[in-house]
mmCIF file of C-alpha atoms in Angstrom:
data_model
loop_
_atom_site.group_PDB
_atom_site.id
_atom_site.type_symbol
_atom_site.label_atom_id
_atom_site.label_comp_id
_atom_site.label_asym_id
_atom_site.label_seq_id
_atom_site.Cartn_x
_atom_site.Cartn_y
_atom_site.Cartn_z
ATOM 1 C CA MET T 61 0.494 -0.369 -0.118
ATOM 2 C CA GLN T 62 1.501 3.413 -0.851
ATOM 3 C CA GLN T 63 1.956 5.238 1.667
ATOM 4 C CA TYR T 64 1.523 9.359 1.274
ATOM 5 C CA PRO T 65 3.251 11.419 2.787
ATOM 6 C CA SER T 66 0.175 14.537 3.302
ATOM 7 C CA GLN T 67 -4.071 13.674 3.895
ATOM 8 C CA LEU T 68 -4.936 15.745 1.872
ATOM 9 C CA LEU T 69 -2.834 15.222 -0.963
ATOM 10 C CA GLU T 70 -3.821 10.876 0.057
ATOM 11 C CA ARG T 71 -7.585 12.158 -0.215
ATOM 12 C CA ALA T 72 -7.364 14.446 -3.688
ATOM 13 C CA VAL T 73 -6.241 10.728 -4.957
ATOM 14 C CA GLU T 74 -9.247 9.278 -3.763
ATOM 15 C CA ALA T 75 -11.261 11.339 -5.703
ATOM 16 C CA PHE T 76 -9.170 11.498 -9.016
ATOM 17 C CA SER T 77 -9.031 7.899 -8.782
ATOM 18 C CA GLN T 78 -12.811 6.580 -9.003
ATOM 19 C CA LEU T 79 -13.615 8.422 -12.267
ATOM 20 C CA PRO T 80 -13.254 6.005 -15.394
ATOM 21 C CA GLY T 81 -9.834 4.946 -17.007
ATOM 22 C CA VAL T 82 -7.509 6.582 -14.194
ATOM 23 C CA GLY T 83 -5.701 4.627 -11.870
ATOM 24 C CA ARG T 84 -3.204 5.492 -8.086
ATOM 25 C CA LYS T 85 -0.312 6.832 -10.138
ATOM 26 C CA THR T 86 -2.500 8.915 -12.556
ATOM 27 C CA ALA T 87 -4.351 10.726 -10.113
ATOM 28 C CA LEU T 88 -1.103 11.166 -8.299
ATOM 29 C CA ARG T 89 -0.299 12.861 -11.326
ATOM 30 C CA LEU T 90 -3.412 14.629 -12.165
ATOM 31 C CA VAL T 91 -3.141 15.897 -8.443
ATOM 32 C CA LEU T 92 0.274 17.442 -8.836
ATOM 33 C CA HIS T 93 -0.154 18.879 -11.954
ATOM 34 C CA LEU T 94 -3.081 20.466 -10.146
ATOM 35 C CA LEU T 95 -0.845 21.839 -7.418
ATOM 36 C CA ARG T 96 1.509 23.485 -9.525
ATOM 37 C CA GLN T 97 -0.902 26.244 -11.269
ATOM 38 C CA SER T 98 -2.240 28.752 -8.738
ATOM 39 C CA THR T 99 -4.666 29.119 -6.810
ATOM 40 C CA GLU T 100 -6.919 30.155 -9.352
ATOM 41 C CA ASP T 101 -7.006 27.886 -12.241
ATOM 42 C CA VAL T 102 -7.787 25.328 -8.921
ATOM 43 C CA ASP T 103 -10.361 27.129 -7.599
ATOM 44 C CA SER T 104 -11.624 27.541 -11.189
ATOM 45 C CA PHE T 105 -11.676 23.897 -12.162
ATOM 46 C CA ALA T 106 -13.504 22.756 -8.689
ATOM 47 C CA ASP T 107 -15.799 26.223 -9.591
ATOM 48 C CA ALA T 108 -16.398 24.249 -12.959
ATOM 49 C CA VAL T 109 -17.091 20.716 -12.267
ATOM 50 C CA ILE T 110 -19.548 22.149 -9.068
ATOM 51 C CA ARG T 111 -21.247 24.086 -11.630
ATOM 52 C CA VAL T 112 -21.482 21.324 -14.787
ATOM 53 C CA LYS T 113 -23.761 19.158 -11.813
ATOM 54 C CA HIS T 114 -25.607 21.622 -9.984
ATOM 55 C CA ASP T 115 -27.014 23.908 -12.531
ATOM 56 C CA VAL T 116 -27.025 21.948 -15.631
ATOM 57 C CA LYS T 117 -30.512 20.100 -17.686
ATOM 58 C CA TYR T 118 -31.947 17.543 -18.581
ATOM 59 C CA CYS T 119 -34.102 18.897 -21.782
ATOM 60 C CA LYS T 120 -37.404 17.502 -20.806
ATOM 61 C CA VAL T 121 -38.254 16.614 -24.464
ATOM 62 C CA CYS T 122 -34.845 14.715 -25.525
ATOM 63 C CA HIS T 123 -32.994 14.342 -22.180
ATOM 64 C CA ASN T 124 -29.951 15.506 -23.970
ATOM 65 C CA ILE T 125 -27.525 17.460 -21.649
ATOM 66 C CA SER T 126 -29.274 21.417 -21.767
ATOM 67 C CA ASP T 127 -28.689 24.613 -20.104
ATOM 68 C CA ASN T 128 -32.616 25.366 -20.359
ATOM 69 C CA GLU T 129 -34.971 23.779 -20.169
ATOM 70 C CA VAL T 130 -35.572 22.512 -23.897
ATOM 71 C CA CYS T 131 -32.490 22.435 -25.080
ATOM 72 C CA SER T 132 -31.073 23.940 -28.007
ATOM 73 C CA ILE T 133 -30.752 21.234 -30.631
ATOM 74 C CA CYS T 134 -35.303 20.774 -30.121
ATOM 75 C CA SER T 135 -35.858 24.598 -29.597
ATOM 76 C CA ASP T 136 -34.025 24.900 -33.008
ATOM 77 C CA PRO T 137 -37.026 26.599 -35.798
ATOM 78 C CA ARG T 138 -34.707 25.270 -38.845
ATOM 79 C CA ARG T 139 -34.834 21.023 -37.501
ATOM 80 C CA ASP T 140 -36.726 18.698 -38.656
ATOM 81 C CA GLY T 141 -39.292 17.589 -36.272
ATOM 82 C CA SER T 142 -40.661 14.869 -37.697
ATOM 83 C CA VAL T 143 -37.589 12.921 -37.830
ATOM 84 C CA VAL T 144 -36.312 11.587 -34.546
ATOM 85 C CA CYS T 145 -32.903 9.821 -34.351
ATOM 86 C CA VAL T 146 -32.784 8.168 -31.320
ATOM 87 C CA VAL T 147 -29.313 7.462 -29.426
ATOM 88 C CA GLU T 148 -27.750 5.620 -25.783
ATOM 89 C CA ASN T 149 -26.087 9.314 -25.084
ATOM 90 C CA ILE T 150 -24.717 12.362 -25.407
ATOM 91 C CA GLN T 151 -21.355 11.760 -27.084
ATOM 92 C CA ASP T 152 -24.157 10.196 -29.706
ATOM 93 C CA VAL T 153 -25.783 13.223 -30.010
ATOM 94 C CA MET T 154 -22.644 14.203 -30.621
ATOM 95 C CA ALA T 155 -21.094 12.468 -33.109
ATOM 96 C CA ILE T 156 -23.573 12.252 -35.290
ATOM 97 C CA GLU T 157 -23.885 15.389 -35.251
ATOM 98 C CA ASN T 158 -20.200 16.391 -35.890
ATOM 99 C CA THR T 159 -21.338 14.693 -39.180
ATOM 100 C CA GLN T 160 -23.634 17.394 -39.910
ATOM 101 C CA GLN T 161 -25.920 15.101 -41.742
ATOM 102 C CA PHE T 162 -28.792 14.880 -39.454
ATOM 103 C CA HIS T 163 -31.152 17.827 -39.517
ATOM 104 C CA GLY T 164 -33.789 16.667 -37.509
ATOM 105 C CA LEU T 165 -34.165 15.789 -33.707
ATOM 106 C CA TYR T 166 -32.855 13.335 -31.302
ATOM 107 C CA HIS T 167 -34.125 11.273 -27.705
ATOM 108 C CA VAL T 168 -31.592 10.504 -25.498
ATOM 109 C CA LEU T 169 -32.153 7.261 -24.126
ATOM 110 C CA GLY T 170 -29.336 7.219 -22.295
ATOM 111 C CA GLY T 171 -28.788 3.864 -22.119
ATOM 112 C CA ILE T 172 -29.636 0.552 -23.255
ATOM 113 C CA ILE T 173 -30.960 -2.891 -22.367
ATOM 114 C CA SER T 174 -27.931 -4.820 -20.487
ATOM 115 C CA PRO T 175 -30.420 -7.965 -17.958
ATOM 116 C CA MET T 176 -25.476 -8.170 -17.256
ATOM 117 C CA ASP T 177 -25.759 -4.029 -15.773
ATOM 118 C CA GLY T 178 -29.306 -4.644 -14.762
ATOM 119 C CA ILE T 179 -30.932 -2.233 -17.223
ATOM 120 C CA GLY T 180 -33.768 -2.973 -18.071
ATOM 121 C CA PRO T 181 -36.466 -1.066 -20.533
ATOM 122 C CA HIS T 182 -37.246 0.937 -17.667
ATOM 123 C CA ASP T 183 -34.121 2.287 -16.760
ATOM 124 C CA LEU T 184 -34.783 3.762 -20.076
ATOM 125 C CA GLU T 185 -36.487 6.917 -21.769
ATOM 126 C CA ILE T 186 -38.016 4.199 -24.023
ATOM 127 C CA GLU T 187 -41.733 5.550 -21.979
ATOM 128 C CA SER T 188 -41.421 9.461 -23.345
ATOM 129 C CA LEU T 189 -40.716 7.629 -26.931
ATOM 130 C CA VAL T 190 -43.126 6.198 -26.943
ATOM 131 C CA GLU T 191 -44.923 9.283 -25.634
ATOM 132 C CA ARG T 192 -43.592 11.001 -27.804
ATOM 133 C CA VAL T 193 -44.216 9.425 -31.296
ATOM 134 C CA GLU T 194 -47.893 9.131 -29.871
ATOM 135 C CA GLU T 195 -48.033 13.159 -29.855
ATOM 136 C CA GLY T 196 -48.307 12.265 -33.725
ATOM 137 C CA THR T 197 -45.266 15.210 -35.077
ATOM 138 C CA VAL T 198 -42.950 12.456 -35.514
ATOM 139 C CA LYS T 199 -43.374 10.851 -39.519
ATOM 140 C CA GLU T 200 -40.246 8.440 -38.730
ATOM 141 C CA ILE T 201 -37.750 6.746 -36.303
ATOM 142 C CA ILE T 202 -34.210 6.358 -36.997
ATOM 143 C CA LEU T 203 -33.038 3.144 -34.576
ATOM 144 C CA ALA T 204 -29.218 4.694 -34.168
ATOM 145 C CA LEU T 205 -27.682 1.537 -31.357
ATOM 146 C CA ALA T 206 -24.859 0.513 -31.089
ATOM 147 C CA SER T 207 -24.381 -2.818 -33.743
ATOM 148 C CA THR T 208 -24.696 -5.530 -30.905
ATOM 149 C CA MET T 209 -26.768 -7.549 -28.872
ATOM 150 C CA GLU T 210 -27.235 -5.248 -26.806
ATOM 151 C CA GLY T 211 -28.436 -3.227 -28.613
ATOM 152 C CA ASP T 212 -30.206 -5.386 -31.398
ATOM 153 C CA THR T 213 -32.312 -5.741 -27.351
ATOM 154 C CA THR T 214 -32.876 -2.383 -27.282
ATOM 155 C CA ASN T 215 -34.243 -2.022 -31.235
ATOM 156 C CA PHE T 216 -36.276 -5.386 -30.759
ATOM 157 C CA TYR T 217 -37.856 -3.817 -27.715
ATOM 158 C CA ILE T 218 -38.476 0.284 -29.354
ATOM 159 C CA SER T 219 -40.300 -1.562 -32.212
ATOM 160 C CA ARG T 220 -41.449 -4.219 -30.367
ATOM 161 C CA LYS T 221 -43.292 -0.735 -28.320
ATOM 162 C CA LEU T 222 -43.900 1.430 -31.165
ATOM 163 C CA LYS T 223 -45.969 -1.720 -33.609
ATOM 164 C CA ASP T 224 -48.851 0.273 -32.517
ATOM 165 C CA THR T 225 -48.766 4.052 -33.346
ATOM 166 C CA GLY T 226 -47.943 3.079 -37.312
ATOM 167 C CA VAL T 227 -44.673 5.044 -37.222
ATOM 168 C CA LYS T 228 -42.549 4.625 -39.651
ATOM 169 C CA LEU T 229 -38.943 3.131 -38.400
ATOM 170 C CA SER T 230 -35.415 2.580 -40.126
ATOM 171 C CA VAL T 231 -32.318 1.813 -38.076
ATOM 172 C CA ILE T 232 -28.762 3.093 -39.574
ATOM 173 C CA ALA T 233 -26.839 1.385 -42.129
ATOM 174 C CA ARG T 234 -24.405 -0.970 -41.117
ATOM 175 C CA GLY T 235 -21.801 -2.031 -43.408
ATOM 176 C CA ILE T 236 -17.838 -1.917 -44.170
ATOM 177 C CA SER T 237 -16.016 1.532 -42.917
ATOM 178 C CA VAL T 238 -15.271 3.912 -44.977
ATOM 179 C CA GLY T 239 -11.461 3.403 -45.544
ATOM 180 C CA ASP T 240 -11.572 -0.564 -44.808
ATOM 181 C CA GLU T 241 -10.176 -2.979 -46.257
ATOM 182 C CA LEU T 242 -12.635 -5.901 -47.092
ATOM 183 C CA GLU T 243 -10.592 -8.739 -46.244
ATOM 184 C CA TYR T 244 -9.643 -7.428 -42.852
ATOM 185 C CA THR T 245 -13.818 -6.958 -42.518
ATOM 186 C CA ASP T 246 -15.158 -9.959 -39.888
ATOM 187 C CA GLU T 247 -17.649 -11.226 -42.170
ATOM 188 C CA VAL T 248 -21.226 -11.074 -39.999
ATOM 189 C CA THR T 249 -20.653 -7.226 -41.373
ATOM 190 C CA LEU T 250 -19.358 -8.152 -44.954
ATOM 191 C CA GLY T 251 -22.309 -10.323 -45.058
ATOM 192 C CA ARG T 252 -24.482 -7.673 -44.139
ATOM 193 C CA SER T 253 -22.745 -4.427 -46.144
ATOM 194 C CA ILE T 254 -24.211 -7.428 -49.727
ATOM 195 C CA LEU T 255 -27.635 -7.625 -47.945
ATOM 196 C CA ASN T 256 -28.092 -4.154 -47.371
ATOM 197 C CA ARG T 257 -26.566 -3.123 -50.808
ATOM 198 C CA THR T 258 -27.874 0.326 -52.507
ATOM 199 C CA PRO T 259 -27.620 1.785 -55.700
ATOM 200 C CA PHE T 260 -24.062 2.677 -57.215
ATOM 201 C CA GLU T 261 -24.833 6.244 -57.510
ATOM 202 C CA SER T 262 -22.606 7.887 -59.862
ATOM 203 C CA MET X 53 -14.667 22.305 -33.430
ATOM 204 C CA GLN X 54 -16.844 19.869 -30.930
ATOM 205 C CA GLN X 55 -20.307 21.545 -30.329
ATOM 206 C CA TYR X 56 -21.836 20.914 -26.662
ATOM 207 C CA PRO X 57 -24.924 21.508 -25.799
ATOM 208 C CA SER X 58 -24.087 22.730 -23.594
ATOM 209 C CA GLN X 59 -21.965 26.079 -21.485
ATOM 210 C CA LEU X 60 -21.649 24.550 -18.508
ATOM 211 C CA LEU X 61 -20.090 21.059 -20.111
ATOM 212 C CA GLU X 62 -18.664 22.684 -22.181
ATOM 213 C CA ARG X 63 -16.570 24.594 -19.272
ATOM 214 C CA ALA X 64 -15.952 21.708 -17.432
ATOM 215 C CA VAL X 65 -14.663 20.055 -20.204
ATOM 216 C CA GLU X 66 -12.520 22.433 -20.330
ATOM 217 C CA ALA X 67 -11.163 22.399 -17.022
ATOM 218 C CA PHE X 68 -10.160 18.378 -17.389
ATOM 219 C CA SER X 69 -8.276 18.461 -20.702
ATOM 220 C CA GLN X 70 -6.287 21.516 -19.155
ATOM 221 C CA LEU X 71 -4.692 17.856 -17.161
ATOM 222 C CA PRO X 72 -2.062 15.739 -17.982
ATOM 223 C CA GLY X 73 -2.961 13.319 -20.855
ATOM 224 C CA VAL X 74 -6.240 14.580 -20.645
ATOM 225 C CA GLY X 75 -7.890 14.843 -24.897
ATOM 226 C CA ARG X 76 -11.354 16.689 -25.559
ATOM 227 C CA LYS X 77 -11.957 13.456 -25.339
ATOM 228 C CA THR X 78 -11.192 11.646 -22.477
ATOM 229 C CA ALA X 79 -12.352 14.772 -20.615
ATOM 230 C CA LEU X 80 -16.454 14.634 -21.373
ATOM 231 C CA ARG X 81 -16.224 10.934 -19.871
ATOM 232 C CA LEU X 82 -14.575 11.579 -17.254
ATOM 233 C CA VAL X 83 -17.541 15.027 -16.562
ATOM 234 C CA LEU X 84 -20.360 12.555 -17.601
ATOM 235 C CA HIS X 85 -19.093 10.040 -15.172
ATOM 236 C CA LEU X 86 -19.019 12.924 -12.402
ATOM 237 C CA LEU X 87 -22.407 13.766 -13.781
ATOM 238 C CA ARG X 88 -23.868 10.331 -12.896
ATOM 239 C CA GLN X 89 -22.851 10.829 -9.400
ATOM 240 C CA SER X 90 -24.901 12.047 -6.387
ATOM 241 C CA THR X 91 -24.144 16.029 -5.296
ATOM 242 C CA GLU X 92 -22.823 14.907 -2.784
ATOM 243 C CA ASP X 93 -19.739 12.545 -4.145
ATOM 244 C CA VAL X 94 -19.311 15.930 -7.265
ATOM 245 C CA ASP X 95 -19.133 17.416 -4.099
ATOM 246 C CA SER X 96 -16.507 16.203 -1.672
ATOM 247 C CA PHE X 97 -14.554 15.954 -5.296
ATOM 248 C CA ALA X 98 -14.338 19.233 -6.104
ATOM 249 C CA ASP X 99 -14.046 20.227 -2.487
ATOM 250 C CA ALA X 100 -11.318 17.377 -2.041
ATOM 251 C CA VAL X 101 -9.321 19.250 -4.738
ATOM 252 C CA ILE X 102 -9.790 22.803 -3.268
ATOM 253 C CA ARG X 103 -8.626 21.509 0.198
ATOM 254 C CA VAL X 104 -5.290 20.322 -1.473
ATOM 255 C CA LYS X 105 -4.421 23.258 -3.021
ATOM 256 C CA HIS X 106 -5.310 25.762 -0.321
ATOM 257 C CA ASP X 107 -4.361 24.159 2.946
ATOM 258 C CA VAL X 108 -1.241 21.299 1.897
ATOM 259 C CA LYS X 109 2.269 22.272 3.232
ATOM 260 C CA TYR X 110 5.546 21.930 2.155
ATOM 261 C CA CYS X 111 7.730 20.882 4.670
ATOM 262 C CA LYS X 112 10.320 23.704 5.412
ATOM 263 C CA VAL X 113 13.201 20.669 5.858
ATOM 264 C CA CYS X 114 12.622 18.776 2.997
ATOM 265 C CA HIS X 115 10.221 20.106 1.327
ATOM 266 C CA ASN X 116 8.554 17.100 0.589
ATOM 267 C CA ILE X 117 4.541 18.459 0.683
ATOM 268 C CA SER X 118 3.541 17.478 4.355
ATOM 269 C CA ASP X 119 -0.215 18.597 6.034
ATOM 270 C CA ASN X 120 2.266 20.174 8.835
ATOM 271 C CA GLU X 121 5.266 22.612 9.603
ATOM 272 C CA VAL X 122 7.664 19.679 8.915
ATOM 273 C CA CYS X 123 6.773 15.997 7.667
ATOM 274 C CA SER X 124 6.150 12.999 9.215
ATOM 275 C CA ILE X 125 9.231 11.883 7.924
ATOM 276 C CA CYS X 126 11.794 14.760 9.271
ATOM 277 C CA SER X 127 9.338 14.960 12.846
ATOM 278 C CA ASP X 128 10.205 10.601 12.765
ATOM 279 C CA PRO X 129 12.645 10.222 15.694
ATOM 280 C CA ARG X 130 13.620 6.387 14.593
ATOM 281 C CA ARG X 131 14.773 7.890 11.106
ATOM 282 C CA ASP X 132 18.390 8.973 11.189
ATOM 283 C CA GLY X 133 18.848 12.381 9.698
ATOM 284 C CA SER X 134 22.573 12.000 9.244
ATOM 285 C CA VAL X 135 21.954 10.471 5.793
ATOM 286 C CA VAL X 136 19.883 12.945 3.534
ATOM 287 C CA CYS X 137 18.434 10.971 0.374
ATOM 288 C CA VAL X 138 17.917 13.719 -2.872
ATOM 289 C CA VAL X 139 15.365 13.237 -4.751
ATOM 290 C CA GLU X 140 13.260 15.742 -7.843
ATOM 291 C CA ASN X 141 10.131 15.352 -6.693
ATOM 292 C CA ILE X 142 7.560 14.261 -4.270
ATOM 293 C CA GLN X 143 6.446 10.517 -6.453
ATOM 294 C CA ASP X 144 10.816 9.773 -6.479
ATOM 295 C CA VAL X 145 10.066 10.377 -1.772
ATOM 296 C CA MET X 146 7.423 7.743 -2.387
ATOM 297 C CA ALA X 147 9.132 5.311 -4.365
ATOM 298 C CA ILE X 148 11.278 4.966 -2.489
ATOM 299 C CA GLU X 149 9.827 4.516 1.140
ATOM 300 C CA ASN X 150 7.983 2.263 -1.311
ATOM 301 C CA THR X 151 11.007 -0.299 -1.166
ATOM 302 C CA GLN X 152 12.010 0.036 2.746
ATOM 303 C CA GLN X 153 15.421 0.020 1.961
ATOM 304 C CA PHE X 154 15.885 3.892 2.949
ATOM 305 C CA HIS X 155 15.493 4.298 7.212
ATOM 306 C CA GLY X 156 17.580 8.132 6.507
ATOM 307 C CA LEU X 157 15.431 11.977 5.700
ATOM 308 C CA TYR X 158 14.457 13.688 1.874
ATOM 309 C CA HIS X 159 15.520 16.571 0.416
ATOM 310 C CA VAL X 160 12.885 17.198 -2.336
ATOM 311 C CA LEU X 161 15.054 19.779 -5.253
ATOM 312 C CA GLY X 162 11.578 20.301 -7.163
ATOM 313 C CA GLY X 163 12.202 19.809 -10.678
ATOM 314 C CA ILE X 164 15.824 19.208 -12.023
ATOM 315 C CA ILE X 165 18.436 21.409 -14.232
ATOM 316 C CA SER X 166 17.134 21.627 -17.556
ATOM 317 C CA PRO X 167 18.253 24.660 -19.869
ATOM 318 C CA MET X 168 15.518 23.098 -22.414
ATOM 319 C CA ASP X 169 12.895 23.797 -20.058
ATOM 320 C CA GLY X 170 13.934 26.751 -18.549
ATOM 321 C CA ILE X 171 14.715 24.964 -15.692
ATOM 322 C CA GLY X 172 18.250 26.638 -13.585
ATOM 323 C CA PRO X 173 20.446 25.951 -10.378
ATOM 324 C CA HIS X 174 18.002 28.671 -8.568
ATOM 325 C CA ASP X 175 14.538 27.241 -8.989
ATOM 326 C CA LEU X 176 15.037 24.470 -7.357
ATOM 327 C CA GLU X 177 16.000 23.831 -3.657
ATOM 328 C CA ILE X 178 19.467 24.264 -3.786
ATOM 329 C CA GLU X 179 20.785 26.247 -1.472
ATOM 330 C CA SER X 180 18.436 25.100 1.152
ATOM 331 C CA LEU X 181 20.594 21.951 0.786
ATOM 332 C CA VAL X 182 23.927 24.138 1.006
ATOM 333 C CA GLU X 183 22.550 25.210 3.964
ATOM 334 C CA ARG X 184 20.884 21.733 5.624
ATOM 335 C CA VAL X 185 24.620 20.423 5.651
ATOM 336 C CA GLU X 186 26.263 23.401 6.670
ATOM 337 C CA GLU X 187 24.291 22.712 9.883
ATOM 338 C CA GLY X 188 26.326 19.973 10.792
ATOM 339 C CA THR X 189 23.564 16.742 11.136
ATOM 340 C CA VAL X 190 24.183 15.006 7.473
ATOM 341 C CA LYS X 191 27.292 13.083 7.526
ATOM 342 C CA GLU X 192 25.778 11.933 4.159
ATOM 343 C CA ILE X 193 24.478 12.818 0.933
ATOM 344 C CA ILE X 194 22.873 9.948 -1.353
ATOM 345 C CA LEU X 195 21.890 11.664 -4.891
ATOM 346 C CA ALA X 196 19.400 9.154 -6.082
ATOM 347 C CA LEU X 197 18.712 11.082 -9.627
ATOM 348 C CA ALA X 198 17.286 9.967 -12.968
ATOM 349 C CA SER X 199 20.324 8.240 -14.928
ATOM 350 C CA THR X 200 19.988 11.072 -17.613
ATOM 351 C CA MET X 201 21.973 13.934 -18.615
ATOM 352 C CA GLU X 202 19.835 16.845 -17.008
ATOM 353 C CA GLY X 203 20.201 14.396 -13.725
ATOM 354 C CA ASP X 204 23.474 13.507 -14.258
ATOM 355 C CA THR X 205 23.800 17.841 -14.770
ATOM 356 C CA THR X 206 21.723 18.429 -11.500
ATOM 357 C CA ASN X 207 24.531 15.905 -9.778
ATOM 358 C CA PHE X 208 27.361 17.432 -10.503
ATOM 359 C CA TYR X 209 26.042 21.028 -10.148
ATOM 360 C CA ILE X 210 25.378 19.561 -6.144
ATOM 361 C CA SER X 211 28.468 17.845 -5.773
ATOM 362 C CA ARG X 212 30.750 21.666 -6.382
ATOM 363 C CA LYS X 213 28.182 22.856 -4.115
ATOM 364 C CA LEU X 214 29.170 20.276 -1.516
ATOM 365 C CA LYS X 215 32.472 20.328 -1.878
ATOM 366 C CA ASP X 216 33.560 23.184 0.531
ATOM 367 C CA THR X 217 31.158 20.952 3.142
ATOM 368 C CA GLY X 218 33.391 17.493 3.437
ATOM 369 C CA VAL X 219 30.316 15.942 3.454
ATOM 370 C CA LYS X 220 30.343 12.818 1.965
ATOM 371 C CA LEU X 221 29.079 12.160 -1.765
ATOM 372 C CA SER X 222 27.254 8.813 -3.339
ATOM 373 C CA VAL X 223 24.938 8.279 -5.814
ATOM 374 C CA ILE X 224 22.319 5.211 -5.825
ATOM 375 C CA ALA X 225 23.536 2.301 -8.385
ATOM 376 C CA ARG X 226 22.812 2.176 -12.189
ATOM 377 C CA GLY X 227 23.140 -0.978 -13.550
ATOM 378 C CA ILE X 228 21.091 -4.026 -14.741
ATOM 379 C CA SER X 229 17.765 -3.571 -13.611
ATOM 380 C CA VAL X 230 16.443 -7.168 -11.321
ATOM 381 C CA GLY X 231 14.949 -9.158 -13.488
ATOM 382 C CA ASP X 232 16.634 -7.863 -17.263
ATOM 383 C CA GLU X 233 18.726 -10.194 -19.851
ATOM 384 C CA LEU X 234 21.736 -9.266 -20.478
ATOM 385 C CA GLU X 235 21.722 -9.383 -24.432
ATOM 386 C CA TYR X 236 18.556 -6.696 -23.530
ATOM 387 C CA THR X 237 20.641 -4.286 -21.936
ATOM 388 C CA ASP X 238 21.771 -1.427 -23.627
ATOM 389 C CA GLU X 239 25.655 -1.091 -23.925
ATOM 390 C CA VAL X 240 26.499 2.194 -21.284
ATOM 391 C CA THR X 241 23.904 0.178 -18.723
ATOM 392 C CA LEU X 242 25.665 -2.818 -19.363
ATOM 393 C CA GLY X 243 29.344 -1.226 -18.841
ATOM 394 C CA ARG X 244 28.220 0.255 -16.123
ATOM 395 C CA SER X 245 27.166 -2.247 -14.806
ATOM 396 C CA ILE X 246 30.817 -4.181 -14.706
ATOM 397 C CA LEU X 247 32.295 -0.986 -14.033
ATOM 398 C CA ASN X 248 30.958 -1.146 -10.973
ATOM 399 C CA ARG X 249 30.849 -4.799 -10.199
ATOM 400 C CA THR X 250 29.843 -5.035 -6.039
ATOM 401 C CA PRO X 251 31.296 -8.390 -4.352
ATOM 402 C CA PHE X 252 29.277 -11.855 -4.517
ATOM 403 C CA GLU X 253 26.882 -12.431 -1.001
ATOM 404 C CA SER X 254 25.979 -15.688 -1.310
#
């Protein structure tokens, strides 16, 4: 067991080592880095952490992180409210926004169904998605979850829940990544990319 | 440029990405992790950061981090005050303490001489080391700096500064690491380990 020369140091290292992917050695390095910064910088760091936890809101429409009751995407009149893209988390919203290919709205589930991790449908924002569709303005739901067993399970669960609403359901294309060589692509992905081939556009 | 859905989130990500080895993607992951924790846990995290910066002291004898004016090592009567081990930083003190092979005191320089990084002898705690030796209780100084050009330069500078005090100067052994194969050891290290061979003890 590592001996720290100071209780305060040990407590700070302990706090940082609770973060994902941060071990005690890295935590110590981060704390010693902060000790070398000015008091104002460190106070500002701590204040940013406190503020984001206390003051951040979740959009009541799409459950994305937001500074207001309704997020900047949901309140943007230029966006198409008839198409809703269902994603697992906030990072996925940012990833899709970065592509600049999607102009509809989002619905953040807050996770995917994963019995192994004890996450069931009721821990996710699926009920609110159904309510949103039942309001009638949404014409198409795009399921943009990970291409894993958990993602497929969640897709299946949502499709069952939305069956009676008559909304159009689609799933993002799965195939070989841009820049990938065929010989190094796994057979399931390659098989799907042949089955789901699209018309060639020159 | 990544678009954040919230100013508060962006500020917190910005704060974390100032830490060494933390990029914006990792920073976002850390902030979202904190958002999933309880408010008490996040407040405790921020408080640990503020407390360590505001309340931590540096031992006035050895300049190690401490909760008091004099650190727990320097104030321990069981430790041998006649041997002082000179190290670059606090991590090195902890690394040597972990070996449980050293029972003397330390002197933390706070860096090593590195003209490339603009660190000269006057940025380090060398003057206070000389004063400590001149007080007369120290009989031996062990130089335990990195085996690099900067470490060698600092060793040389300290040895010059301490020449007139008549204190015994030694440097930690350099040789092949325990568990290392000879054929994969670099030639400088291997050469030194032959020159500095020690009597075989069975």
